[in-house]
PDB file of N, CA and C in Angstrom:
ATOM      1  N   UNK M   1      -5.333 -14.763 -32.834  1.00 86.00           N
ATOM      2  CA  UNK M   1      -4.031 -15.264 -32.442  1.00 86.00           C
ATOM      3  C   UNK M   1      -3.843 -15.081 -30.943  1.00 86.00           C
ATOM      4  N   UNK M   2      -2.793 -15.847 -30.525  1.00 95.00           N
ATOM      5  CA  UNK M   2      -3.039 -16.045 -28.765  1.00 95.00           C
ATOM      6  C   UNK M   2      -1.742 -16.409 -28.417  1.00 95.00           C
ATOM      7  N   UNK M   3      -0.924 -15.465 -28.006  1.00 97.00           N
ATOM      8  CA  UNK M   3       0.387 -15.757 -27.667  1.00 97.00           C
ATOM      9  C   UNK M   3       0.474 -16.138 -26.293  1.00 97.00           C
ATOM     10  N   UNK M   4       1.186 -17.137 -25.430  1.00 98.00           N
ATOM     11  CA  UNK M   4       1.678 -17.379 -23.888  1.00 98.00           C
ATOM     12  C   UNK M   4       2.674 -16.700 -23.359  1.00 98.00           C
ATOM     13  N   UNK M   5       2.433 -16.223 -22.446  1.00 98.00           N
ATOM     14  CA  UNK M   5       3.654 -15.364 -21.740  1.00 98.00           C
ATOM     15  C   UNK M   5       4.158 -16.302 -20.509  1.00 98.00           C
ATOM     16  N   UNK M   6       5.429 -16.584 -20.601  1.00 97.00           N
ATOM     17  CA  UNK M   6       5.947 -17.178 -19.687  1.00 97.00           C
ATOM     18  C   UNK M   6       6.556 -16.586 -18.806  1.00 97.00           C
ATOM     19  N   UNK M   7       7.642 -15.402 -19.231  1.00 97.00           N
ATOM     20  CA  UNK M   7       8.297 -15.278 -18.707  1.00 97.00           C
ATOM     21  C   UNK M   7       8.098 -13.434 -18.573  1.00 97.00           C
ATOM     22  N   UNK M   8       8.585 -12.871 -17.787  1.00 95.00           N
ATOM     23  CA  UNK M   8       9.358 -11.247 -17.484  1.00 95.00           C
ATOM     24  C   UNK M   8      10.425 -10.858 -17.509  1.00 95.00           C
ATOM     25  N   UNK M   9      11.142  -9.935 -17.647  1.00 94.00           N
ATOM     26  CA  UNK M   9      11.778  -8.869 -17.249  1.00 94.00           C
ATOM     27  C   UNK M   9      11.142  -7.435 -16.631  1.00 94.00           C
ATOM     28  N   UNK M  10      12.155  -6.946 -15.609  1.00 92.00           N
ATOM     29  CA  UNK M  10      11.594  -5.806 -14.809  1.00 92.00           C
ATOM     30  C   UNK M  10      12.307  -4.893 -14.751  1.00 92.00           C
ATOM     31  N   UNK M  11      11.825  -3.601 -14.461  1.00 85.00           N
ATOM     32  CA  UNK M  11      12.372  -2.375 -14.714  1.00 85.00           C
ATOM     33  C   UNK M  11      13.954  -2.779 -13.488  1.00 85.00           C
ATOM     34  N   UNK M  12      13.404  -3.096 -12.373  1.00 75.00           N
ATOM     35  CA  UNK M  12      14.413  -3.057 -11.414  1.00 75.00           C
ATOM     36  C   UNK M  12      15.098  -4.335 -10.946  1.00 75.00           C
ATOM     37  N   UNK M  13      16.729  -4.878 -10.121  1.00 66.00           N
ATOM     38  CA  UNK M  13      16.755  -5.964 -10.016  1.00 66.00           C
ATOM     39  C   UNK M  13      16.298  -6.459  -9.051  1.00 66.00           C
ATOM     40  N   UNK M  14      16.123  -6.007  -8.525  1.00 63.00           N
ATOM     41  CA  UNK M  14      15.231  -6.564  -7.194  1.00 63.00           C
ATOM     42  C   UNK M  14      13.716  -5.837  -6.750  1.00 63.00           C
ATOM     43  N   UNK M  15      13.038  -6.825  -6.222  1.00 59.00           N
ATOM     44  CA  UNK M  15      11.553  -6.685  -6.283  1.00 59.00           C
ATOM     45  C   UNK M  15      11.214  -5.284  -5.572  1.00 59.00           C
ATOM     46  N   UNK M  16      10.451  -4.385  -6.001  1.00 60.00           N
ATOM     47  CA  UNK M  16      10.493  -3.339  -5.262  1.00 60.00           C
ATOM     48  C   UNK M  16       8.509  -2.759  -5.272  1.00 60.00           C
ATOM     49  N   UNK M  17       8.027  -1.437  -5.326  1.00 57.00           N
ATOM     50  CA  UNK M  17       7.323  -1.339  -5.546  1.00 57.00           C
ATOM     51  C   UNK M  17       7.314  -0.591  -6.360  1.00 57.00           C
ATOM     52  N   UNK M  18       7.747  -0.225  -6.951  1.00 60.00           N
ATOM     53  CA  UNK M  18       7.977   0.526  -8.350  1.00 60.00           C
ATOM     54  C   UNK M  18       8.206  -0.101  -9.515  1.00 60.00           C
ATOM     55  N   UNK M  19       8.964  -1.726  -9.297  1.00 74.00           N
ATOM     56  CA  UNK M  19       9.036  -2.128 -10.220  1.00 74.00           C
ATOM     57  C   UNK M  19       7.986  -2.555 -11.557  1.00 74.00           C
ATOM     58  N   UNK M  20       8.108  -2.976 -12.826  1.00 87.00           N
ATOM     59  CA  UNK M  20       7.181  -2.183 -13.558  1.00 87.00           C
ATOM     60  C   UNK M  20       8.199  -3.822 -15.196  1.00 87.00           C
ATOM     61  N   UNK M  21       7.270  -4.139 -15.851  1.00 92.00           N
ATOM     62  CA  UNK M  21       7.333  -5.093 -16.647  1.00 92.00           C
ATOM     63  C   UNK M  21       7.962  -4.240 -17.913  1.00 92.00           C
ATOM     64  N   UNK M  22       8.976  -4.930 -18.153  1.00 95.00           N
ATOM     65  CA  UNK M  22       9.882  -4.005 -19.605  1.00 95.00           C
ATOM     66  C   UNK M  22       9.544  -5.215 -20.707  1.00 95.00           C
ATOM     67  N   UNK M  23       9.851  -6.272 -20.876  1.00 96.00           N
ATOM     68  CA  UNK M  23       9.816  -7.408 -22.045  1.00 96.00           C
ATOM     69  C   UNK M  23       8.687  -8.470 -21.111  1.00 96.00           C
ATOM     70  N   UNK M  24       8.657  -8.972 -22.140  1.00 97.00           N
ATOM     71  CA  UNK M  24       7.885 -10.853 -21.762  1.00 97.00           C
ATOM     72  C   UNK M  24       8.107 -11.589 -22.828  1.00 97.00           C
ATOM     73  N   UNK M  25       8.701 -12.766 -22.379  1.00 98.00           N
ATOM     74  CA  UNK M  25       9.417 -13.588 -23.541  1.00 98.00           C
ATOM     75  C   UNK M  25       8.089 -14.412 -23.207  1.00 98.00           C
ATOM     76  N   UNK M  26       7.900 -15.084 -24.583  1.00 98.00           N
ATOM     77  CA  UNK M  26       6.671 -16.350 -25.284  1.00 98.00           C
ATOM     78  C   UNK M  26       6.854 -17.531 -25.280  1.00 98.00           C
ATOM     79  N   UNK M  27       6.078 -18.529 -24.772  1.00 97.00           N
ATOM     80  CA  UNK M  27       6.326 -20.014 -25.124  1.00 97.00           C
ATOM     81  C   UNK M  27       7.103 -20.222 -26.273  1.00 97.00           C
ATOM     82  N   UNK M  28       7.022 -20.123 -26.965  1.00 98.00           N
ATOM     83  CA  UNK M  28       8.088 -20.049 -28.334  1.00 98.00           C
ATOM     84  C   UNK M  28       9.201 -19.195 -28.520  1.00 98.00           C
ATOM     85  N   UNK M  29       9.964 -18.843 -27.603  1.00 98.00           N
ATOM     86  CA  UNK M  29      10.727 -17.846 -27.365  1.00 98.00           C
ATOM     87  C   UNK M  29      11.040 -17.010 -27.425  1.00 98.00           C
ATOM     88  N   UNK M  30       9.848 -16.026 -28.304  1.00 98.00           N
ATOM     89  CA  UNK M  30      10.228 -14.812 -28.455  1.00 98.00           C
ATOM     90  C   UNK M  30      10.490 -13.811 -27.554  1.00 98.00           C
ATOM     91  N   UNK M  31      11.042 -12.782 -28.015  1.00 98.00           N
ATOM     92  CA  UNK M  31      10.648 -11.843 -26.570  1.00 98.00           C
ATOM     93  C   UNK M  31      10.472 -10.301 -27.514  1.00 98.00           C
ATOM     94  N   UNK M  32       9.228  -9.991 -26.841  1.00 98.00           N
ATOM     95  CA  UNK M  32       8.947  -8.518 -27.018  1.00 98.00           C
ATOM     96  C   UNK M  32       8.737  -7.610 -25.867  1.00 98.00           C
ATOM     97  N   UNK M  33       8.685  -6.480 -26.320  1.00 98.00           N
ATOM     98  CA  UNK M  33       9.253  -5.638 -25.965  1.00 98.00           C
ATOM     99  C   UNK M  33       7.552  -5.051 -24.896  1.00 98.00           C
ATOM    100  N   UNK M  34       6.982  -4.491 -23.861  1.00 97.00           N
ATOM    101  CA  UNK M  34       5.501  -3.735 -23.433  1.00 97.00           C
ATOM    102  C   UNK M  34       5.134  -3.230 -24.096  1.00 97.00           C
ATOM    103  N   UNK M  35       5.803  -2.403 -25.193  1.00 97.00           N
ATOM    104  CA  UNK M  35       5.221  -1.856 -26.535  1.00 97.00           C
ATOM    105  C   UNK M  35       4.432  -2.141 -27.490  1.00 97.00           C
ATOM    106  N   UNK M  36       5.478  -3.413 -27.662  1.00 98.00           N
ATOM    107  CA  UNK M  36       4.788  -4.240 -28.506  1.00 98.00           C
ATOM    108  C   UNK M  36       3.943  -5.095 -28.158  1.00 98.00           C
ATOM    109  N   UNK M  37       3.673  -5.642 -27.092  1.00 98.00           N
ATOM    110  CA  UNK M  37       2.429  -6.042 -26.852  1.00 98.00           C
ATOM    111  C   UNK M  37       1.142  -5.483 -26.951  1.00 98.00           C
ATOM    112  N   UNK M  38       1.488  -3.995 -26.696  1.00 97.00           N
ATOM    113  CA  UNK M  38       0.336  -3.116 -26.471  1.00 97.00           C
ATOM    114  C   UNK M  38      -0.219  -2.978 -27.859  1.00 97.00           C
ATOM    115  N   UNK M  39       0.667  -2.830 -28.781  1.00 97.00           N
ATOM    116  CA  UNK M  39       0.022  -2.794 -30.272  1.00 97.00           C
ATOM    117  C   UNK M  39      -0.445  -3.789 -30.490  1.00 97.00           C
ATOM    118  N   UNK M  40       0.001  -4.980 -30.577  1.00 97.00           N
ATOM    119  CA  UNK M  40      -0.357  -6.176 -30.775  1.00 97.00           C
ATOM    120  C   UNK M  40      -2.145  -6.297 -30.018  1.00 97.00           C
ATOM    121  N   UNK M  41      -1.915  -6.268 -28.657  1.00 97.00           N
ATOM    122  CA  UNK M  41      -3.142  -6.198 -28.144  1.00 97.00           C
ATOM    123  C   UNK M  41      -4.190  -5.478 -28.749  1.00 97.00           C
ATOM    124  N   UNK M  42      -4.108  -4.176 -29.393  1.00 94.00           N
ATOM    125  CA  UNK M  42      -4.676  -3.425 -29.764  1.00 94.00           C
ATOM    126  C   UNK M  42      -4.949  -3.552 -31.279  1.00 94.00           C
ATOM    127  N   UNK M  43      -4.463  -4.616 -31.805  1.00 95.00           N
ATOM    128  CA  UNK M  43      -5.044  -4.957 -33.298  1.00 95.00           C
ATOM    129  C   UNK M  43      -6.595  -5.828 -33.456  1.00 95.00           C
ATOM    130  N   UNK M  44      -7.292  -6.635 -32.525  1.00 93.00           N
ATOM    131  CA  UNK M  44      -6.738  -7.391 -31.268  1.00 93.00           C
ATOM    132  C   UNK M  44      -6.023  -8.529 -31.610  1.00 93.00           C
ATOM    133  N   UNK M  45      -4.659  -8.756 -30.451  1.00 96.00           N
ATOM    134  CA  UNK M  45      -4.029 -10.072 -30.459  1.00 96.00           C
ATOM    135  C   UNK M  45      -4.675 -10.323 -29.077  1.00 96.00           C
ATOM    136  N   UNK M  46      -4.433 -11.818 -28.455  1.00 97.00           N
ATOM    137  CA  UNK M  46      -4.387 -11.949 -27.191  1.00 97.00           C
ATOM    138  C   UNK M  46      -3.669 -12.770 -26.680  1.00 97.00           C
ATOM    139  N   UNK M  47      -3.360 -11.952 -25.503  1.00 98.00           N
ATOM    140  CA  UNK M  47      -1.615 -12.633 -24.674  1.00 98.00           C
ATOM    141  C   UNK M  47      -2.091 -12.995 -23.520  1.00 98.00           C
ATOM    142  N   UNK M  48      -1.616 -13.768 -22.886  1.00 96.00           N
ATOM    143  CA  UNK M  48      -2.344 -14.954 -21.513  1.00 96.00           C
ATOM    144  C   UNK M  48      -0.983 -15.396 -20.865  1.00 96.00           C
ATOM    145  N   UNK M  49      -1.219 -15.901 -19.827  1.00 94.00           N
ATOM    146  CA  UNK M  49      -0.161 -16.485 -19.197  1.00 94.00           C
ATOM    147  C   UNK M  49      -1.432 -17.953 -18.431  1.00 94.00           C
ATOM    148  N   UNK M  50      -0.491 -18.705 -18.321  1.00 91.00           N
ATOM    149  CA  UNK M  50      -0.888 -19.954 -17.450  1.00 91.00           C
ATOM    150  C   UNK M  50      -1.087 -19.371 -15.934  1.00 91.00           C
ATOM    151  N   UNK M  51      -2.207 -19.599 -15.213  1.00 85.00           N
ATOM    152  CA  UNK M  51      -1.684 -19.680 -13.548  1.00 85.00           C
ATOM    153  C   UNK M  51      -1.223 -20.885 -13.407  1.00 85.00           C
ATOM    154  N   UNK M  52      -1.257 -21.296 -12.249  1.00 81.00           N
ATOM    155  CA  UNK M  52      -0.824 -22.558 -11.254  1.00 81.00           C
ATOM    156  C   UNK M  52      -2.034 -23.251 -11.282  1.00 81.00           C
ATOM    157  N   UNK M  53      -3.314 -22.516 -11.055  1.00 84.00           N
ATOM    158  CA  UNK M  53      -4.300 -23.762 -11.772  1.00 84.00           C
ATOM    159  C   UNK M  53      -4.660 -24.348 -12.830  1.00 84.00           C
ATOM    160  N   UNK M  54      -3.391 -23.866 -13.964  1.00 87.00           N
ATOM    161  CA  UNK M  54      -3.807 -24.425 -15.409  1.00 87.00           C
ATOM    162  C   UNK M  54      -4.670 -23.763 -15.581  1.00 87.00           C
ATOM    163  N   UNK M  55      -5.629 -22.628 -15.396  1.00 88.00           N
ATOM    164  CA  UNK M  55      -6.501 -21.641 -16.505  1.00 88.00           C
ATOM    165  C   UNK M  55      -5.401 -20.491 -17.031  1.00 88.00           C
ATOM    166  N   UNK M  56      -6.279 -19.833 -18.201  1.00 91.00           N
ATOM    167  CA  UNK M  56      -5.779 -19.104 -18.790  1.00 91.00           C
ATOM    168  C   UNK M  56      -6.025 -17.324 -18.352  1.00 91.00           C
ATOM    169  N   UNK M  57      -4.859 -16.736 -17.794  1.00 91.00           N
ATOM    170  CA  UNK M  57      -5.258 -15.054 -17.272  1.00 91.00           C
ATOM    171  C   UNK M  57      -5.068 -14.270 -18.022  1.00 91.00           C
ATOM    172  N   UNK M  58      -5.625 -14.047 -19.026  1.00 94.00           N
ATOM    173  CA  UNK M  58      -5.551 -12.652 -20.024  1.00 94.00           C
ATOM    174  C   UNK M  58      -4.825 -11.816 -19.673  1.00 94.00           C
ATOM    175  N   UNK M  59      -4.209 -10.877 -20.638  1.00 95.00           N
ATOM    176  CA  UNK M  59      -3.478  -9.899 -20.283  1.00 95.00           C
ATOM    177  C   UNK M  59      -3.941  -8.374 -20.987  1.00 95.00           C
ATOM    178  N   UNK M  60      -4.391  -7.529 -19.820  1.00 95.00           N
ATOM    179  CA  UNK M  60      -4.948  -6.071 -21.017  1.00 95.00           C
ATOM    180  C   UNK M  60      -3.787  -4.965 -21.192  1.00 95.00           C
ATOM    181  N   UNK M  61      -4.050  -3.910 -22.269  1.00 95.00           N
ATOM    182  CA  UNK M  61      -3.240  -2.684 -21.444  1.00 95.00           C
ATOM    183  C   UNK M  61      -3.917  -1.493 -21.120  1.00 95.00           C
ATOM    184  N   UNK M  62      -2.810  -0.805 -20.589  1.00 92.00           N
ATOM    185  CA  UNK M  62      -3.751   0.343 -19.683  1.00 92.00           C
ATOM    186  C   UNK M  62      -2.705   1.319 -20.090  1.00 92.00           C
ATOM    187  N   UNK M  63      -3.937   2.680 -20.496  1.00 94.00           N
ATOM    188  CA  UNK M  63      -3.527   3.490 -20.381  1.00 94.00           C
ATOM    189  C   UNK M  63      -3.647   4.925 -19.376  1.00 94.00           C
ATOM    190  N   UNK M  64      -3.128   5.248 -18.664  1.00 91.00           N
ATOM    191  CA  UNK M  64      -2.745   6.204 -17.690  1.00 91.00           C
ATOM    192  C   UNK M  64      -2.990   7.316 -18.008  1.00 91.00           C
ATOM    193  N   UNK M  65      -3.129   8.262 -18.300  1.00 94.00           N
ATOM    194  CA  UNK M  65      -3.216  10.037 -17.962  1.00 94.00           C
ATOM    195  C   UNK M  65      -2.146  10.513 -17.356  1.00 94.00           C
ATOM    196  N   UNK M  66      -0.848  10.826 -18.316  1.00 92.00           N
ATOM    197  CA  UNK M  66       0.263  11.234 -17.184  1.00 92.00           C
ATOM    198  C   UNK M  66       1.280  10.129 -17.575  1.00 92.00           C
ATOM    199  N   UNK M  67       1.335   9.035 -17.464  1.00 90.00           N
ATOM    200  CA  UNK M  67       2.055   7.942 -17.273  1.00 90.00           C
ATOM    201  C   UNK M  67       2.241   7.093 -17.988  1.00 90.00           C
ATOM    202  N   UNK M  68       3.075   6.150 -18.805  1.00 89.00           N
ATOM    203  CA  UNK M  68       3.237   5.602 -19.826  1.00 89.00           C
ATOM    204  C   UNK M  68       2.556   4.135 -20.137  1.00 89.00           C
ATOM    205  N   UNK M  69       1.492   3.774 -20.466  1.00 93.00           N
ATOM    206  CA  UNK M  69       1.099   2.821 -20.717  1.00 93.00           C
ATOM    207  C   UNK M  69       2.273   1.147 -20.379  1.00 93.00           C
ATOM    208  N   UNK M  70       1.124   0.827 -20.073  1.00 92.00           N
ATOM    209  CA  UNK M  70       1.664  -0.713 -19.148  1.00 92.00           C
ATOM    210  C   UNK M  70       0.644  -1.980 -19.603  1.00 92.00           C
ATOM    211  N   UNK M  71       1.274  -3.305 -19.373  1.00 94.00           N
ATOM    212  CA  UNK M  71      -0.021  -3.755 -19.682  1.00 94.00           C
ATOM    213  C   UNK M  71      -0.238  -4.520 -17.725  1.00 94.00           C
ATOM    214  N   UNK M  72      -1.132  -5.711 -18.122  1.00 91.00           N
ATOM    215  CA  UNK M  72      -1.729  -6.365 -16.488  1.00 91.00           C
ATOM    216  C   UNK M  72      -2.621  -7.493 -16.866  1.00 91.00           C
ATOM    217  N   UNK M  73      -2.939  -8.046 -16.019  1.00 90.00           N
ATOM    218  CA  UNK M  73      -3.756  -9.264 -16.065  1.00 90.00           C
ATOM    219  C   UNK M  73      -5.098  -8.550 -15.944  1.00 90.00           C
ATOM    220  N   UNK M  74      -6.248  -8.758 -16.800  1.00 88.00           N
ATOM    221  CA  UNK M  74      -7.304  -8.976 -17.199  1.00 88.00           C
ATOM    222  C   UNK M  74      -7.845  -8.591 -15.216  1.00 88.00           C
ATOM    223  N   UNK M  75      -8.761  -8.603 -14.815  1.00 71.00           N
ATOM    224  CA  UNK M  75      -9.597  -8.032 -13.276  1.00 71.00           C
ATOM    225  C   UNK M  75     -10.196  -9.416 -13.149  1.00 71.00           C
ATOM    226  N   UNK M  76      -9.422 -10.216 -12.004  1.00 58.00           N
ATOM    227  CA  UNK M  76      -9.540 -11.591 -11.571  1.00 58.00           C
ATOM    228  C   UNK M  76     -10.426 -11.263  -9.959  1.00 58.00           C
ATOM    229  N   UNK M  77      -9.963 -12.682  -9.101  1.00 55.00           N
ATOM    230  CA  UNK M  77     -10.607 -12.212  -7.864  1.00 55.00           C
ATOM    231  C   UNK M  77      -9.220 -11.729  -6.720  1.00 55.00           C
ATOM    232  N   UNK M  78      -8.398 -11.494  -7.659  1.00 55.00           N
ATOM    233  CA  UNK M  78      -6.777 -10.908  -6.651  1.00 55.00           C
ATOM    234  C   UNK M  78      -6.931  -9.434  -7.117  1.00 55.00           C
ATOM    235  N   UNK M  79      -6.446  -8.477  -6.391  1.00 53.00           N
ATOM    236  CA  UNK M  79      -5.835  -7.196  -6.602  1.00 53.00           C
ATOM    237  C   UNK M  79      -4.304  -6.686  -6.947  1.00 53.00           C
ATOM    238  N   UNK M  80      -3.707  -8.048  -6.697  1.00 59.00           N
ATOM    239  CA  UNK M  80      -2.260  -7.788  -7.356  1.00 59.00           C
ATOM    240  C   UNK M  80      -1.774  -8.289  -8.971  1.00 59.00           C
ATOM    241  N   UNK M  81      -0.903  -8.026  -9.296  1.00 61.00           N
ATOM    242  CA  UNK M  81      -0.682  -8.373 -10.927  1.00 61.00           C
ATOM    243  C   UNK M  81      -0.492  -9.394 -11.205  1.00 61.00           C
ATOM    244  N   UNK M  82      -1.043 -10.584 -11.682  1.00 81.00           N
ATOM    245  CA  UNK M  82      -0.396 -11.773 -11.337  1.00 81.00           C
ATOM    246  C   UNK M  82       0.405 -11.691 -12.259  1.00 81.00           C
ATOM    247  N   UNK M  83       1.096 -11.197 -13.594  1.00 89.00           N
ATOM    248  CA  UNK M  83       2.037 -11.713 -14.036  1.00 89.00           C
ATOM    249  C   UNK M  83       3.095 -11.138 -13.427  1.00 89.00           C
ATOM    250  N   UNK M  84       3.703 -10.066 -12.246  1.00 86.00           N
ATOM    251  CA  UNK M  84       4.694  -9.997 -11.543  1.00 86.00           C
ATOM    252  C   UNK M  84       5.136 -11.283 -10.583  1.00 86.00           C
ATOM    253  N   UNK M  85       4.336 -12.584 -11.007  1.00 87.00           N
ATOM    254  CA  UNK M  85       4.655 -13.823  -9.785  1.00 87.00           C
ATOM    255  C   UNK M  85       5.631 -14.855 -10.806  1.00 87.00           C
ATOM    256  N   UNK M  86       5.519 -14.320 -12.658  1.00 92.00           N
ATOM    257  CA  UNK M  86       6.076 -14.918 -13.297  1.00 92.00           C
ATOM    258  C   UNK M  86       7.665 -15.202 -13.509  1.00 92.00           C
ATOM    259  N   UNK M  87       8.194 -16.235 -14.145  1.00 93.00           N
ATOM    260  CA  UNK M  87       9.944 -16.231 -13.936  1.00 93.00           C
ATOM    261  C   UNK M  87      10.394 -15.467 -14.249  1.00 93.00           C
ATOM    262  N   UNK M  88      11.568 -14.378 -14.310  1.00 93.00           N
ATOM    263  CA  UNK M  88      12.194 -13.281 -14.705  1.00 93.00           C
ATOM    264  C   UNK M  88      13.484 -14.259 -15.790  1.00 93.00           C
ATOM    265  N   UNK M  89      13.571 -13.363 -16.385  1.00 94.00           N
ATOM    266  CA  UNK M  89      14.651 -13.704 -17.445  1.00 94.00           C
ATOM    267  C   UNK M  89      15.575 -12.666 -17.750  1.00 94.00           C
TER     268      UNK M  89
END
């Protein structure tokens, strides 16, 4: 199964560096929760978002030592997250 992530929500309202992905609502509108993705991921599901070139960027999660699990885009040829470039909701 292969859900689309369109959209975000963020810990903070304005862009910061701390800010940090709380929900991601689905082409089909759902919206769950980072949690639940992470389980989901971990059955395996797989969650993707569109870039701007029309391919598909996987999404993994990570877990930290210390720090509460998050998820991120799959290790592309960028160093930043690309789904923090996504629409906020």
């Amino acid at each position: 199964m292969e859900s689309h992530i369109t959209h975000i929500r963020v810990s903070e309202s304005f862009p910061t560096s701390t800010e940090r992905i709380t929900e991601v609502k689905l082409a089909d509108g759902t919206i769950e929760t980072v949690a639940q993705v992470i389980r989901y991921l971990e059955i395996p599901c797989d969650y993707f978002y569109t870039t701007s070139g029309g391919s598909k960027a996987y999404v993994e999660a990570v877990h930290p030592v210390n720090r509460n699990s998050y998820i991120r885009t799959k290790g592309d040829s960028t160093t930043s997250d690309n789904l923090l470039s996504l629409p906020r909701f």
